[in-house]
Coordinates of C-alpha atoms and ligand atoms in Angstrom, one line a residue:
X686 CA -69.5 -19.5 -65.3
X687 CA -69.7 -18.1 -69.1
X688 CA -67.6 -15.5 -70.8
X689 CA -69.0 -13.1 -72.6
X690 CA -68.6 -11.9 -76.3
X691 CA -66.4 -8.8 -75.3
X692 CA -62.9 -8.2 -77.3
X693 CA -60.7 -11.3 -77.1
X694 CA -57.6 -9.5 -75.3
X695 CA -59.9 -8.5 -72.5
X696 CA -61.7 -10.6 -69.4
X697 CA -65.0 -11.0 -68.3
X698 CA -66.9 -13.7 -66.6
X699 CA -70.1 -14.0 -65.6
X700 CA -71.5 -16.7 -62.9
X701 CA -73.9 -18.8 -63.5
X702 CA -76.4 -18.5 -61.0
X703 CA -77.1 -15.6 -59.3
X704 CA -79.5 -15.1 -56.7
X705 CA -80.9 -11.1 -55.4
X706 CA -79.9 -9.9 -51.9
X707 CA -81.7 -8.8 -49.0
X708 CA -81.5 -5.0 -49.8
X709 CA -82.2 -4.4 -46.0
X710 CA -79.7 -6.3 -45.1
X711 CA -76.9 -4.6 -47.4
X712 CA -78.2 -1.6 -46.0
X713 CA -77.9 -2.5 -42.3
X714 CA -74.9 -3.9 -43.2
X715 CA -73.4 -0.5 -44.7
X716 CA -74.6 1.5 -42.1
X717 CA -72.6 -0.6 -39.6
X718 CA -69.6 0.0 -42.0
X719 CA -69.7 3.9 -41.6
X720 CA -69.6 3.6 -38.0
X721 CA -66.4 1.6 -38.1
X722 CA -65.2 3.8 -40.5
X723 CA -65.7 6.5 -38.4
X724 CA -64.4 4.5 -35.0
X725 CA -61.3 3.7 -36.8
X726 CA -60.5 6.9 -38.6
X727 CA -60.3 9.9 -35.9
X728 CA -56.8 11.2 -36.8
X729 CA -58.1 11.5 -40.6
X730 CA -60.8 13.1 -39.4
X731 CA -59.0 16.1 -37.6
X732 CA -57.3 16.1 -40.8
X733 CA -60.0 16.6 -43.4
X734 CA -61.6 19.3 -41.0
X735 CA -58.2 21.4 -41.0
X736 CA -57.6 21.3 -44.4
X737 CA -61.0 22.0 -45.5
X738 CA -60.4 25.2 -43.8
X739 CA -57.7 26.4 -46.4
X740 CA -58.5 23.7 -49.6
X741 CA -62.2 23.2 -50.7
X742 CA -63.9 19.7 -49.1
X743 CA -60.0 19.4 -47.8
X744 CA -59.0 18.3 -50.9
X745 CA -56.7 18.9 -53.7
X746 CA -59.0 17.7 -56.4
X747 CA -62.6 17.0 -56.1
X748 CA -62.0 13.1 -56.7
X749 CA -60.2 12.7 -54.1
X750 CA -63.1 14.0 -51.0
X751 CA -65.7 11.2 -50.1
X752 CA -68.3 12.0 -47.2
X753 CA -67.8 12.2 -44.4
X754 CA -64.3 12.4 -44.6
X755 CA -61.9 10.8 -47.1
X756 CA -58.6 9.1 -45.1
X757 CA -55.0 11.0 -45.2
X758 CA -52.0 8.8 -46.0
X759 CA -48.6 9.8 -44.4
X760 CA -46.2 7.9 -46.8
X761 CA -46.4 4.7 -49.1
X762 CA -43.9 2.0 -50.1
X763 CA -44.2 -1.0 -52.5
X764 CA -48.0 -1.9 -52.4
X765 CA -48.5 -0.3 -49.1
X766 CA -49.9 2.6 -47.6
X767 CA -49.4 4.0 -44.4
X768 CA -52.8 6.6 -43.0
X769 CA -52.4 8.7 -40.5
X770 CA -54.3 6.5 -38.0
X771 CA -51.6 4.3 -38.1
X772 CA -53.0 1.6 -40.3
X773 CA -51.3 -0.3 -42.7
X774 CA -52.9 -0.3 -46.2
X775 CA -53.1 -2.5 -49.0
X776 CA -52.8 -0.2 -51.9
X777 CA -55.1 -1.1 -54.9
X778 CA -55.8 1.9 -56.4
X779 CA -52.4 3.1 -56.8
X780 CA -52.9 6.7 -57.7
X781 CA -55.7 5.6 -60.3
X782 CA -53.6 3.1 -62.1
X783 CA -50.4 6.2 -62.1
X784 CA -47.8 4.0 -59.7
X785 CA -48.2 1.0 -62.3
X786 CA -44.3 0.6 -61.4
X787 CA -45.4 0.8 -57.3
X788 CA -44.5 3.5 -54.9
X789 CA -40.9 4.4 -54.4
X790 CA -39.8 1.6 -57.2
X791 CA -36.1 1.7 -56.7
X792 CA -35.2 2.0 -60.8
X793 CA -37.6 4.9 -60.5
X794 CA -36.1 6.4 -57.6
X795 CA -32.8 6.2 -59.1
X796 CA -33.6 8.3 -62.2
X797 CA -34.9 10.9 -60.4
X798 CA -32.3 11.0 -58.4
X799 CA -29.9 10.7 -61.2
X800 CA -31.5 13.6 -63.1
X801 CA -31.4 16.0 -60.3
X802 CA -27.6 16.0 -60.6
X803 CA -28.4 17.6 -64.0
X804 CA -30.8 20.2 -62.8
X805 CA -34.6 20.6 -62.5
X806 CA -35.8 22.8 -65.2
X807 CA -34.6 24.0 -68.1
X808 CA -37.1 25.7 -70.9
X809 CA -35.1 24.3 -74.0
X810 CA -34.6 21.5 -75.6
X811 CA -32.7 18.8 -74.3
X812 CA -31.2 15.3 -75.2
X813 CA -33.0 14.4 -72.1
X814 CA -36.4 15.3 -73.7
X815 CA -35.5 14.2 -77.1
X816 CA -34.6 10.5 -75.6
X817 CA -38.0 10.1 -73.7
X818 CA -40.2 11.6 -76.9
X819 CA -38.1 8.6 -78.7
X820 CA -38.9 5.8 -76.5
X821 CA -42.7 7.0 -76.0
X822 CA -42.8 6.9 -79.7
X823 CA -41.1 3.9 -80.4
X824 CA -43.3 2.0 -77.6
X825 CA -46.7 3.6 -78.5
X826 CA -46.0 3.1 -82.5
X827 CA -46.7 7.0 -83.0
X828 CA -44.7 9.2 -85.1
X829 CA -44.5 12.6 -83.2
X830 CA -45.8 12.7 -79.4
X831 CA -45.5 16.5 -77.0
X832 CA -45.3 16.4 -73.3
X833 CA -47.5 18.4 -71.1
X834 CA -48.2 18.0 -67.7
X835 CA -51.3 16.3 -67.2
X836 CA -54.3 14.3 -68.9
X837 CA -56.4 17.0 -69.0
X838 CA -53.8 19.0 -70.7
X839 CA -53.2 16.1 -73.1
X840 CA -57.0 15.7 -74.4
X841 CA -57.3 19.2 -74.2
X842 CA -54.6 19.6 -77.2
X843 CA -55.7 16.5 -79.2
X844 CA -58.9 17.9 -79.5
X845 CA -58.1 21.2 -80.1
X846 CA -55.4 19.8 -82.7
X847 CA -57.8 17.8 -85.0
X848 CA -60.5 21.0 -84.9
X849 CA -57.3 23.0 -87.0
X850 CA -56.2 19.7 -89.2
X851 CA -59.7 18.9 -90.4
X852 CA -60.9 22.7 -89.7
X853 CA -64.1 21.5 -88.4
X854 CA -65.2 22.5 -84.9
X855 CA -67.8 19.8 -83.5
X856 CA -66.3 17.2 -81.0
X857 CA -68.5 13.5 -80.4
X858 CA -67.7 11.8 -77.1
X859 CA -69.0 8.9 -75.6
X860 CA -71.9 8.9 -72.8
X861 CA -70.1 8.7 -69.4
X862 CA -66.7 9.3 -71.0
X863 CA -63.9 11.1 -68.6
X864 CA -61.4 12.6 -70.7
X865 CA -60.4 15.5 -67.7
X866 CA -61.9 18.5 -66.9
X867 CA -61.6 20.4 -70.2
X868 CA -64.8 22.1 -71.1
X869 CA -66.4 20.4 -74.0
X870 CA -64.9 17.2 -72.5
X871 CA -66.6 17.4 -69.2
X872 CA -70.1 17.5 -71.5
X873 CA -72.2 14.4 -70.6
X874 CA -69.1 12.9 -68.0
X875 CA -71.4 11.3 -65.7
X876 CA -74.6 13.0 -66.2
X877 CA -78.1 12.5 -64.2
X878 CA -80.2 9.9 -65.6
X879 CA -83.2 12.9 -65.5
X880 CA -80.8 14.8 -67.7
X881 CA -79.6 12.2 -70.4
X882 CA -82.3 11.6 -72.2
X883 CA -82.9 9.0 -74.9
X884 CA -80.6 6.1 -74.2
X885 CA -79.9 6.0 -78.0
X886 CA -79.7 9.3 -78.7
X887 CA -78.2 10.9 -75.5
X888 CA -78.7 14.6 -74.5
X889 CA -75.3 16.7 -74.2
X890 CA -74.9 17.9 -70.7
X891 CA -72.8 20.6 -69.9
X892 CA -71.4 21.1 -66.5
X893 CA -71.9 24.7 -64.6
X894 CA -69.5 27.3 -65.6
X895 CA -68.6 25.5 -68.6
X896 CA -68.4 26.4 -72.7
X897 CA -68.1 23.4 -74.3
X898 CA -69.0 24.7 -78.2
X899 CA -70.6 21.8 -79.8
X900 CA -70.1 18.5 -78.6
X901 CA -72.3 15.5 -79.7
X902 CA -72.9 13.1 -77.1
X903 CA -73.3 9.2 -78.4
X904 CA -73.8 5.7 -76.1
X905 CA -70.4 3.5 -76.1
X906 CA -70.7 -0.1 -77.8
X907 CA -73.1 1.4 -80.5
X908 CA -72.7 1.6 -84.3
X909 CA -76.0 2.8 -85.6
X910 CA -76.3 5.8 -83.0
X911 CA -72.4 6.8 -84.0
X912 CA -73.2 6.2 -87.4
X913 CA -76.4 8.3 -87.7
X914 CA -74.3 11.6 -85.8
X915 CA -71.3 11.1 -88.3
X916 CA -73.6 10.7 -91.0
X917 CA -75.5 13.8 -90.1
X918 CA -73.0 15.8 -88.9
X919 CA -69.8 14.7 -90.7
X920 CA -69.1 18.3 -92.1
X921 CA -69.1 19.7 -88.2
X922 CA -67.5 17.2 -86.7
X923 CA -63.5 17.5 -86.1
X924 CA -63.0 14.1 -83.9
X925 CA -64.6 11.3 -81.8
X926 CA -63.0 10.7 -78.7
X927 CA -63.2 7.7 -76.6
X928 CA -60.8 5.4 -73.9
X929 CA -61.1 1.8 -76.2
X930 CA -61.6 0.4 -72.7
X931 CA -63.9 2.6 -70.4
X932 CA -62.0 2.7 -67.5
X933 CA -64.1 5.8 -65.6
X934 CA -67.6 3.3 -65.3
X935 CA -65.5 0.3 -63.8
X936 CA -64.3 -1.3 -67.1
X937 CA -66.4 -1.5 -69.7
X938 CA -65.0 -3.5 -72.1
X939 CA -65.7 -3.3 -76.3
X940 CA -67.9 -5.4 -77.9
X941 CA -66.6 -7.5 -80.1
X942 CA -65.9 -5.7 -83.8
X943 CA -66.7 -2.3 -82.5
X944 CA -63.4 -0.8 -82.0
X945 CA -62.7 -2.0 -85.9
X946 CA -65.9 -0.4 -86.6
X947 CA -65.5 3.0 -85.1
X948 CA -62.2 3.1 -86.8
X949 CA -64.2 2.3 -90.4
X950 CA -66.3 5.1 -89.8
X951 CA -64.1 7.7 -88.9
X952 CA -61.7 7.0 -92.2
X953 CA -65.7 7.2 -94.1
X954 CA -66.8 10.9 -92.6
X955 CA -62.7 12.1 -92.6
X956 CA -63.1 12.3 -88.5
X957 CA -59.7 12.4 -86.5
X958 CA -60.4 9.4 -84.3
X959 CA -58.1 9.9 -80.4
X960 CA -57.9 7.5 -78.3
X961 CA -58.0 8.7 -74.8
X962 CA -55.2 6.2 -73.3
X963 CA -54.7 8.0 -70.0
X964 CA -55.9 5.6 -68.1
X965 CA -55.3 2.3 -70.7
X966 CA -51.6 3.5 -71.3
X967 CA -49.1 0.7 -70.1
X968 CA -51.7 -0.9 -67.5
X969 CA -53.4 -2.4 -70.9
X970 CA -49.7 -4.2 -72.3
X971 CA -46.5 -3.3 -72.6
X972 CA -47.4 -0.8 -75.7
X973 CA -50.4 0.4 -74.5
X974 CA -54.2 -0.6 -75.4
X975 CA -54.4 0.4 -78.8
X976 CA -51.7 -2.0 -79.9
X977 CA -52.7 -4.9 -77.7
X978 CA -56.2 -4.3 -79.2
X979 CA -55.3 -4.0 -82.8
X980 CA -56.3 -1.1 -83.5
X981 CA -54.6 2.3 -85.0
X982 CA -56.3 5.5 -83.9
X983 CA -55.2 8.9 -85.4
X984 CA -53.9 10.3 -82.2
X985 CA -53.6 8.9 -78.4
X986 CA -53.5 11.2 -75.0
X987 CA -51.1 9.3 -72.6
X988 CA -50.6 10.6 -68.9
X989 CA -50.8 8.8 -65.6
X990 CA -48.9 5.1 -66.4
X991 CA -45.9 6.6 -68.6
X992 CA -43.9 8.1 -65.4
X993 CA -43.4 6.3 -62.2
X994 CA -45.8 8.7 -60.5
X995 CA -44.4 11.6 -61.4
X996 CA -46.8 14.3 -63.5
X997 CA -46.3 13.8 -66.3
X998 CA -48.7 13.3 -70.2
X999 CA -48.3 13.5 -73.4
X1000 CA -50.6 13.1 -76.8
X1001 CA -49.3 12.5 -80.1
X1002 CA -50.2 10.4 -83.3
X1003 CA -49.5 10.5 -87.1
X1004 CA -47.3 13.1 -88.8
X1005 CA -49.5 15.0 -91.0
X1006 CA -51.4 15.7 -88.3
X1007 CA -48.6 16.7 -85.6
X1008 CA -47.3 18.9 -88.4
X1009 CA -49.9 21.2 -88.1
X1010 CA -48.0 21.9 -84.7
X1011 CA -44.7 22.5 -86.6
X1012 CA -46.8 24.3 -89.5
X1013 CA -47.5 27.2 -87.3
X1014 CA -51.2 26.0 -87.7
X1015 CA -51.8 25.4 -83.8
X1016 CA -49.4 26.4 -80.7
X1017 CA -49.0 24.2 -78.0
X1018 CA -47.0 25.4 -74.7
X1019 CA -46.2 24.8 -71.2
X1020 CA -43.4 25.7 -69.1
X1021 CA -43.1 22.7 -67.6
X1022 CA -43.5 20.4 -70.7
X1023 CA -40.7 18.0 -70.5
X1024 CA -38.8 19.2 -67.6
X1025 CA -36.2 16.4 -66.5
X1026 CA -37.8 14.9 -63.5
X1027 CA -40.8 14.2 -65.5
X1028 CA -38.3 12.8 -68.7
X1029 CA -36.9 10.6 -65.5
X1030 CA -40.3 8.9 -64.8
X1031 CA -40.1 8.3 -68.6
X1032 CA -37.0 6.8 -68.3
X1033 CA -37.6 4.6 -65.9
X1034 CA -40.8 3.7 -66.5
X1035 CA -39.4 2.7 -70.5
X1036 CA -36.8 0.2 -68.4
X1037 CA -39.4 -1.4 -66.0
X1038 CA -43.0 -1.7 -67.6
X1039 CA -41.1 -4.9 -69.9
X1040 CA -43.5 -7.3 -71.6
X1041 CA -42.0 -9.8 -68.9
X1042 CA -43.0 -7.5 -65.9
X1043 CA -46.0 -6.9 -67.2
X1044 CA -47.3 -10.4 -68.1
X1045 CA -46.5 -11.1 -64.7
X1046 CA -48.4 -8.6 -63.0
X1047 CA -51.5 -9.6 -65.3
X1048 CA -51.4 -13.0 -64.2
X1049 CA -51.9 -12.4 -60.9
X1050 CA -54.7 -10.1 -62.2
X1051 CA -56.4 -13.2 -63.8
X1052 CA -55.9 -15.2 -60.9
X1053 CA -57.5 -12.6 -58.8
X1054 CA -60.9 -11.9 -61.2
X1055 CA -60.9 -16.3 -61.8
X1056 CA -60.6 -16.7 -57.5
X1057 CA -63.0 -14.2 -57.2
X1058 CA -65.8 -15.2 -60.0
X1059 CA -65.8 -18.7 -58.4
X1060 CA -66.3 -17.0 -55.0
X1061 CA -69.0 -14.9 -56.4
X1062 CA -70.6 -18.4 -57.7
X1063 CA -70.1 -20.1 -54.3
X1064 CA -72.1 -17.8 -52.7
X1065 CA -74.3 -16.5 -55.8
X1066 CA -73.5 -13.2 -55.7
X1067 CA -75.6 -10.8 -58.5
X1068 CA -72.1 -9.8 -59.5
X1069 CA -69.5 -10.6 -62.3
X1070 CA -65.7 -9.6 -62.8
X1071 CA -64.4 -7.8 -65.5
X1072 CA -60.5 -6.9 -66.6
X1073 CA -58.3 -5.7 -69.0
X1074 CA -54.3 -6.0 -68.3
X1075 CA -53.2 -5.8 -64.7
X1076 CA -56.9 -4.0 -63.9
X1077 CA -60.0 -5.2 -62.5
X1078 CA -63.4 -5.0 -61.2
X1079 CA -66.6 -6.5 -59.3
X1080 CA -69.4 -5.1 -61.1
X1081 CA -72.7 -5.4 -58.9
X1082 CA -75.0 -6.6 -62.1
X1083 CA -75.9 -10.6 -63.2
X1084 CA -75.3 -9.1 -67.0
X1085 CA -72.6 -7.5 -69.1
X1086 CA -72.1 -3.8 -68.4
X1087 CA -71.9 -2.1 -71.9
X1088 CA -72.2 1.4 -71.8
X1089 CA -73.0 4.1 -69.3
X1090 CA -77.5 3.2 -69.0
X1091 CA -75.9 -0.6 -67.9
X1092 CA -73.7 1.1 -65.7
X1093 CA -76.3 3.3 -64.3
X1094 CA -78.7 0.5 -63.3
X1095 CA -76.1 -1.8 -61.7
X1096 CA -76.1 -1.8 -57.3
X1097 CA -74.5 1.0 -55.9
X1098 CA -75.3 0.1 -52.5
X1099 CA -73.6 -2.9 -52.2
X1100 CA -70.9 -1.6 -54.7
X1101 CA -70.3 1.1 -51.7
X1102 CA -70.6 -1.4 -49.1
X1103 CA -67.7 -3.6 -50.5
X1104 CA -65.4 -0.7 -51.0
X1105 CA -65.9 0.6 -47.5
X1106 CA -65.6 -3.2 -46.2
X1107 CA -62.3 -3.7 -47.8
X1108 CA -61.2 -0.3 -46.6
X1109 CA -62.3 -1.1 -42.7
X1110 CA -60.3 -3.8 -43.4
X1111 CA -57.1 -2.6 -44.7
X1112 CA -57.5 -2.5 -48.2
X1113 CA -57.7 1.0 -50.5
X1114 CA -59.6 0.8 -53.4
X1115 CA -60.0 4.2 -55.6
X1116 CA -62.3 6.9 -53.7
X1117 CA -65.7 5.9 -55.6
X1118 CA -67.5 3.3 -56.8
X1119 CA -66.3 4.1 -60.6
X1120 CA -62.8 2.7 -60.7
X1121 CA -61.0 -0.6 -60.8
X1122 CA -58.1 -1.9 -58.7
X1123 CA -54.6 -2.0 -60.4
X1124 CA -52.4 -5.0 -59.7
X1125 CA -48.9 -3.0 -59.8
X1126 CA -45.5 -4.4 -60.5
X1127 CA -45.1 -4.3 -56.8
X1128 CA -47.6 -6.4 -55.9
X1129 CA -47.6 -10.5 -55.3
X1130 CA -48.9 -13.5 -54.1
X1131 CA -49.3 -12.1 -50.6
X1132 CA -51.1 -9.5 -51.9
X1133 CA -53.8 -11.0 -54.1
X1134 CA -54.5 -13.3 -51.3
X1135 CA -55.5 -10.7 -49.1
X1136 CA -57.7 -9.0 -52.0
X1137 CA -59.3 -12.9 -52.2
X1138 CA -59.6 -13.6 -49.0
X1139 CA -61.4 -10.3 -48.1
X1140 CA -63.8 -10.8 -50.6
X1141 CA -64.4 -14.3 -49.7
X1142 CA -65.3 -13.0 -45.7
X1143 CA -67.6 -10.2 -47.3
X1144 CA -69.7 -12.7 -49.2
X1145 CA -70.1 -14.6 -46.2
X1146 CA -71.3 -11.6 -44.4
X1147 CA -73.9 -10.8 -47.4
X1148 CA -75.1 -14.3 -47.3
X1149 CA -74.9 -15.1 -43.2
Ligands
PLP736 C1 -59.5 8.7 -69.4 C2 -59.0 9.9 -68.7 N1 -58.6 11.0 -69.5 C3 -58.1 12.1 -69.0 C4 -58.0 12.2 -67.6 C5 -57.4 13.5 -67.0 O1 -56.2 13.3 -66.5 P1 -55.5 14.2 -65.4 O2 -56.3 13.9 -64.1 O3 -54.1 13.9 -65.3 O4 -55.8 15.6 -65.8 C6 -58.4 11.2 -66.7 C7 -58.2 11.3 -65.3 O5 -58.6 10.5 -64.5 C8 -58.9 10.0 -67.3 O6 -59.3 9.0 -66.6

């Protein structure tokens, strides 16, 4: 097993001796999957079909819908789920990395609970409101945050905020990047390799029904290409948005120096540089992943993490630029912003995601991606692990993942037959082959065995 040259607060380890599967195997293999799927799922079945007669695909957003039918959950407690077949889950994506405290944590609970005595809504300010913009700031080392509802929300204003401080217009993204689904932000998400282009010089590609202005589209983990758009396009472009870790491709982690780099050239062509931390936030460290990585950006979008599991985002970032809020220069409303459940998930959320708590959970997460590497090596798997603070992934490739073209060529097949494996078996990874499981503050010992062990009878099965 080697480790690669990847930021040094990060993991990633990559077995020694892999050998290639029998592709008609994997595929005889996932076939048998679906029709267990199917066998075991009949009640969620009923359900999708009902619902997708009053919500599209049955769904409340378009991530959540997988063919032929994604499975309904009734209720979840700790690390568990509960579907409406009856069947006990082991919860691993935990609303995309948003119940980082675990479902129905009792401190989170409790503020709610408390705050409801107080009222639900109030359209002014609040002490409430003021307390949780203190804490975010004083945890996220950012001098001004604003609350809004939801990450789309949150890049949405960053963006639009650094276009009136630097009165430029042109956003640059990274290739692959999800950043929600506002328009010039959905340019070049997860585009088709026929559309993209030049791997070094990506096209821009919009999604139907969008406007997305001008957006410059560059490939993660490289200089020159984000040098030679910021060079020619310095006077255009407002700000160059990017999570530090992709967490939307698996995780694909920085190389080493270029997180220091980007934030070199962005000071050089005066470009606002926002770290999308919606998905980072508190599942990277206690203060989120800027500050475990070193690295100040100009503003962050926080969202999912920061509440308990209750909606609720903010974005923020230095003074002088926040100021252009209280300048007059740029509005930014919502008549939900703040509102005292939400403030309540902050609250909690503030009291449980401790350094302690945390460091906790990320050991088991290293236990989990070291069990597993040496699994993968037993069996020589073409596969390697990769984390970053109480996240993880397999990712189906024999070498480093570094930016969406890597990610595009790594084995979706086998990438869809482990998730549907684990989920025959009791275990609920995200819906898609593009996430990472989340070890929450609710899960354990217990639990982590059963993600190992499940693996463990998988690679058998690949290799019998
Ligand atoms: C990195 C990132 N930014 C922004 C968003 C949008 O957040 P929301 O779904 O709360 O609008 C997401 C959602 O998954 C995300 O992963």
């Amino acid at each position: 097993m080697y480790t690669t040259k990847a930021h040094k607060e990060t993991y990633r380890f990559i077995p020694a001796n892999p050998k290639p599967l029998n592709t008609a195997k994997v595929a005889d293999l996932l076939d048998n999957e679906w029709l267990n799927f199917k066998l075991r799922t009949g009640i969620s079945e009923k359900e999708s079909y009902l619902a997708s007669k009053v919500t599209p695909l049955g769904v409340a957003s378009s991530f959540q819908h997988w063919a032929p039918y994604p499975i309904s959950i009734t209720s979840a407690n700790g690390a568990w789920m509960q579907d409406v077949d009856g069947r006990k889950l082991l919860d691993l994506s935990m609303g995309f990395g948003a119940v980082l405290a675990g479902h129905l944590h009792p401190v989170v609970v409790n503020e709610i609970k408390e705050s409801l005595n107080d009222g639900m809504l109030f359209v002014t300010p609040s002490p409430i409101t003021r307390d949780a913009a203190e804490r975010i700031c004083t945890r996220f080392g950012i001098d001004m945050v604003r609350f809004t509802n939801s990450g789309t929300e949150s890049t949405m204003y960053a963006t639009r905020l650094a276009k009136v401080f630097t009165g430029k217009k042109a956003i640059v993204k990274i290739e692959g990047g999800y950043h929600g689904s506002f328009d010039p932000l959905m340019v070049s998400a997860k585009p088709t390799l026929k559309d993209a282009g030049d791997p070094t010089s990506p096209n821009s590609v919009s999604q139907a029904g969008t406007e997305p202005g001008t957006v410059f589209v560059v490939p993660y983990n490289n200089l020159d290409a984000l040098e030679k758009v910021f060079r020619e396009h310095a006077s255009e472009i407002a700000c160059f948005i990017l999570e530090p870790v992709l967490e939307n491709i698996a995780i694909v982690l920085p190389d080493e120096g270029y997180l220091e780099k980007v934030r070199e050239l962005c000071d050089q062509y005066n470009i606002v540089l926002i770290f999308d931390e919606v998905k980072t936030g508190l599942t990277a460290g206690h203060q989120g992943a800027a500050q475990r990585l070193g690295i100040k950006p100009d503003l962050i979008t926080i969202a999912k993490s920061i509440g308990g599991g209750v909606p609720v985002a903010a974005f923020g970032g230095k003074k002088e630029i926040m100021e252009s809020i209280t300048n007059g220069n740029m509005a930014h409303f919502g008549t939900f912003n703040g509102n005292p459940l939400a403030m309540a998930g902050i609250r909690a959320m503030d009291a449980i995601a401790t350094k302690k708590n945390l460091e906790k959970a990320e050991k088991l997460n290293l236990q989990a991606l070291t069990r597993i590497t040496e699994i993968i090596e037993e069996y020589e798997l073409p596969a390697h692990t990769v984390g970053f603070g109480v996240k993880g992934c397999v990712t189906w490739s024999t070498s480093p993942v570094r930016n969406y073209r890597d990610y595009k060529a790594t084995d979706f097949q086998v990438a869809e037959f482990s998730w549907l494996w684990s989920l025959n078996r009791g275990i609920i990874t995200p819906p898609g082959l593009d996430e990472q499981w989340l070890i929450s503050l609710a899960h354990d010992q217990h639990e982590i065995d059963v993600l190992v062990e499940n693996f463990q009878e998988m690679a058998v099965a690949l290799r019998s």
